[in-house]
PDB file of C-alpha atoms in Angstrom:
ATOM      1  CA  MET Z   1      -0.022  -0.047   0.087  1.00  0.00           C
ATOM      2  CA  GLU Z   2       2.862   2.347   0.949  1.00  0.00           C
ATOM      3  CA  GLU Z   3       4.510   1.536  -2.345  1.00  0.00           C
ATOM      4  CA  MET Z   4       1.483   2.463  -4.310  1.00  0.00           C
ATOM      5  CA  SER Z   5       1.099   5.721  -2.359  1.00  0.00           C
ATOM      6  CA  SER Z   6       4.713   6.774  -3.162  1.00  0.00           C
ATOM      7  CA  THR Z   7       4.161   5.885  -6.856  1.00  0.00           C
ATOM      8  CA  ILE Z   8       1.136   7.928  -7.041  1.00  0.00           C
ATOM      9  CA  VAL Z   9       2.820  10.862  -5.226  1.00  0.00           C
ATOM     10  CA  SER Z  10       5.735  10.767  -7.547  1.00  0.00           C
ATOM     11  CA  THR Z  11       3.452  10.614 -10.605  1.00  0.00           C
ATOM     12  CA  MET Z  12       1.475  13.555  -9.309  1.00  0.00           C
ATOM     13  CA  LYS Z  13       4.767  15.552  -8.780  1.00  0.00           C
ATOM     14  CA  GLN Z  14       5.858  14.796 -12.293  1.00  0.00           C
ATOM     15  CA  GLN Z  15       2.457  15.906 -13.699  1.00  0.00           C
ATOM     16  CA  VAL Z  16       2.611  19.108 -11.655  1.00  0.00           C
ATOM     17  CA  ASP Z  17       6.155  19.804 -13.017  1.00  0.00           C
ATOM     18  CA  LEU Z  18       4.987  19.096 -16.502  1.00  0.00           C
ATOM     19  CA  HIS Z  19       2.082  21.398 -16.113  1.00  0.00           C
ATOM     20  CA  GLU Z  20       4.213  24.231 -14.776  1.00  0.00           C
ATOM     21  CA  GLY Z  21       6.534  23.833 -17.773  1.00  0.00           C
ATOM     22  CA  ILE Z  22       3.759  23.941 -20.259  1.00  0.00           C
ATOM     23  CA  LYS Z  23       2.418  27.101 -18.602  1.00  0.00           C
ATOM     24  CA  ILE Z  24       5.815  28.781 -18.955  1.00  0.00           C
ATOM     25  CA  LYS Z  25       6.054  27.859 -22.587  1.00  0.00           C
ATOM     26  CA  ILE Z  26       2.571  29.217 -23.194  1.00  0.00           C
ATOM     27  CA  VAL Z  27       3.435  32.539 -21.545  1.00  0.00           C
ATOM     28  CA  GLU Z  28       6.691  32.779 -23.491  1.00  0.00           C
ATOM     29  CA  GLY Z  29       4.915  31.916 -26.823  1.00  0.00           C
ATOM     30  CA  ALA Z  30       2.201  34.601 -26.134  1.00  0.00           C
ATOM     31  CA  LYS Z  31       4.967  37.073 -25.498  1.00  0.00           C
ATOM     32  CA  GLU Z  32       6.741  36.180 -28.610  1.00  0.00           C
ATOM     33  CA  ARG Z  33       3.610  36.284 -30.686  1.00  0.00           C
ATOM     34  CA  LYS Z  34       2.870  39.839 -29.432  1.00  0.00           C
ATOM     35  CA  GLU Z  35       6.376  41.027 -30.243  1.00  0.00           C
ATOM     36  CA  LEU Z  36       6.200  39.634 -33.739  1.00  0.00           C
ATOM     37  CA  TYR Z  37       2.625  41.071 -34.288  1.00  0.00           C
ATOM     38  CA  ASN Z  38       3.893  44.549 -33.188  1.00  0.00           C
ATOM     39  CA  LYS Z  39       6.860  44.223 -35.582  1.00  0.00           C
ATOM     40  CA  VAL Z  40       4.512  43.349 -38.510  1.00  0.00           C
ATOM     41  CA  LEU Z  41       2.457  46.387 -37.720  1.00  0.00           C
ATOM     42  CA  GLU Z  42       5.419  48.560 -37.593  1.00  0.00           C
ATOM     43  CA  LEU Z  43       6.628  47.235 -40.927  1.00  0.00           C
ATOM     44  CA  LYS Z  44       3.218  47.755 -42.525  1.00  0.00           C
ATOM     45  CA  GLY Z  45       3.028  51.148 -40.987  1.00  0.00           C
ATOM     46  CA  ASN Z  46       0.661  52.147 -38.184  1.00  0.00           C
ATOM     47  CA  ILE Z  47      -1.620  54.304 -40.333  1.00  0.00           C
ATOM     48  CA  ARG Z  48      -4.969  52.847 -41.223  1.00  0.00           C
ATOM     49  CA  VAL Z  49      -7.009  54.594 -43.928  1.00  0.00           C
ATOM     50  CA  PHE Z  50     -10.816  54.227 -43.989  1.00  0.00           C
ATOM     51  CA  CYS Z  51     -13.342  55.653 -46.434  1.00  0.00           C
ATOM     52  CA  ARG Z  52     -16.910  56.329 -45.622  1.00  0.00           C
ATOM     53  CA  CYS Z  53     -19.082  57.407 -48.565  1.00  0.00           C
ATOM     54  CA  ARG Z  54     -22.087  59.571 -47.734  1.00  0.00           C
ATOM     55  CA  PRO Z  55     -25.506  58.891 -49.192  1.00  0.00           C
ATOM     56  CA  LEU Z  56     -26.858  61.093 -51.836  1.00  0.00           C
ATOM     57  CA  LYS Z  57     -28.568  64.294 -50.653  1.00  0.00           C
ATOM     58  CA  SER Z  58     -32.229  64.856 -51.546  1.00  0.00           C
ATOM     59  CA  GLU Z  59     -31.274  67.655 -53.825  1.00  0.00           C
ATOM     60  CA  GLU Z  60     -28.898  65.349 -55.773  1.00  0.00           C
ATOM     61  CA  VAL Z  61     -31.595  62.636 -56.031  1.00  0.00           C
ATOM     62  CA  THR Z  62     -34.069  65.175 -57.449  1.00  0.00           C
ATOM     63  CA  ALA Z  63     -31.507  66.464 -59.868  1.00  0.00           C
ATOM     64  CA  GLY Z  64     -31.042  62.949 -61.204  1.00  0.00           C
ATOM     65  CA  VAL Z  65     -27.469  62.340 -60.017  1.00  0.00           C
ATOM     66  CA  LEU Z  66     -26.352  58.802 -60.411  1.00  0.00           C
ATOM     67  CA  VAL Z  67     -24.114  56.985 -58.027  1.00  0.00           C
ATOM     68  CA  THR Z  68     -20.492  57.339 -59.361  1.00  0.00           C
ATOM     69  CA  ILE Z  69     -18.885  54.957 -57.001  1.00  0.00           C
ATOM     70  CA  ASP Z  70     -18.505  51.134 -57.526  1.00  0.00           C
ATOM     71  CA  PHE Z  71     -19.156  49.525 -54.203  1.00  0.00           C
ATOM     72  CA  GLU Z  72     -18.997  45.926 -55.424  1.00  0.00           C
ATOM     73  CA  SER Z  73     -15.195  45.994 -55.213  1.00  0.00           C
ATOM     74  CA  ALA Z  74     -15.408  47.685 -51.752  1.00  0.00           C
ATOM     75  CA  LYS Z  75     -15.407  44.328 -50.110  1.00  0.00           C
ATOM     76  CA  ASP Z  76     -11.708  44.104 -50.816  1.00  0.00           C
ATOM     77  CA  GLY Z  77     -11.005  47.658 -49.689  1.00  0.00           C
ATOM     78  CA  GLU Z  78     -10.956  48.987 -53.149  1.00  0.00           C
ATOM     79  CA  LEU Z  79     -13.132  51.811 -54.324  1.00  0.00           C
ATOM     80  CA  THR Z  80     -13.674  52.670 -58.025  1.00  0.00           C
ATOM     81  CA  VAL Z  81     -14.794  56.105 -59.177  1.00  0.00           C
ATOM     82  CA  MET Z  82     -16.961  55.834 -62.257  1.00  0.00           C
ATOM     83  CA  SER Z  83     -17.265  58.296 -65.030  1.00  0.00           C
ATOM     84  CA  ASN Z  84     -20.020  57.866 -67.673  1.00  0.00           C
ATOM     85  CA  GLY Z  85     -20.336  54.308 -66.513  1.00  0.00           C
ATOM     86  CA  LEU Z  86     -16.687  53.403 -67.110  1.00  0.00           C
ATOM     87  CA  PRO Z  87     -14.121  52.952 -64.317  1.00  0.00           C
ATOM     88  CA  ARG Z  88     -11.961  55.940 -63.986  1.00  0.00           C
ATOM     89  CA  LYS Z  89      -9.900  55.694 -60.855  1.00  0.00           C
ATOM     90  CA  THR Z  90      -9.442  52.920 -58.304  1.00  0.00           C
ATOM     91  CA  PHE Z  91      -8.377  53.728 -54.655  1.00  0.00           C
ATOM     92  CA  LYS Z  92      -7.183  51.163 -52.035  1.00  0.00           C
ATOM     93  CA  PHE Z  93      -8.300  51.579 -48.402  1.00  0.00           C
ATOM     94  CA  ASP Z  94      -7.991  49.387 -45.259  1.00  0.00           C
ATOM     95  CA  ALA Z  95     -11.813  49.483 -45.138  1.00  0.00           C
ATOM     96  CA  VAL Z  96     -14.604  51.158 -47.133  1.00  0.00           C
ATOM     97  CA  PHE Z  97     -18.050  51.930 -45.722  1.00  0.00           C
ATOM     98  CA  GLY Z  98     -20.881  52.691 -48.103  1.00  0.00           C
ATOM     99  CA  PRO Z  99     -23.708  55.126 -47.799  1.00  0.00           C
ATOM    100  CA  GLN Z 100     -25.907  52.607 -45.946  1.00  0.00           C
ATOM    101  CA  ALA Z 101     -23.240  52.189 -43.109  1.00  0.00           C
ATOM    102  CA  ASN Z 102     -24.028  53.507 -39.633  1.00  0.00           C
ATOM    103  CA  GLN Z 103     -21.450  55.380 -37.485  1.00  0.00           C
TER     104      GLN Z 103
END
């Protein structure tokens, strides 16, 4: 009985030591991931550019103004300015919010 008890105690001590080692590795890994993430942000640049397009005013709607922005490509952060139905200029943003977006 005493032999089994000492075996159980030694096994539990090994498991506790293993658990502590894993906890230390997790903390070190999280710290390293955070440092690498910060380096990536620094290399990319810390500036983020967003675009929010306003809805047409009632005066514009009554004047028959058409939408001149292609929002289909806005899903990828690109915004295309249209002229006479043809793409004129494309801009790249980190995020694009259309006229229906809320603050």
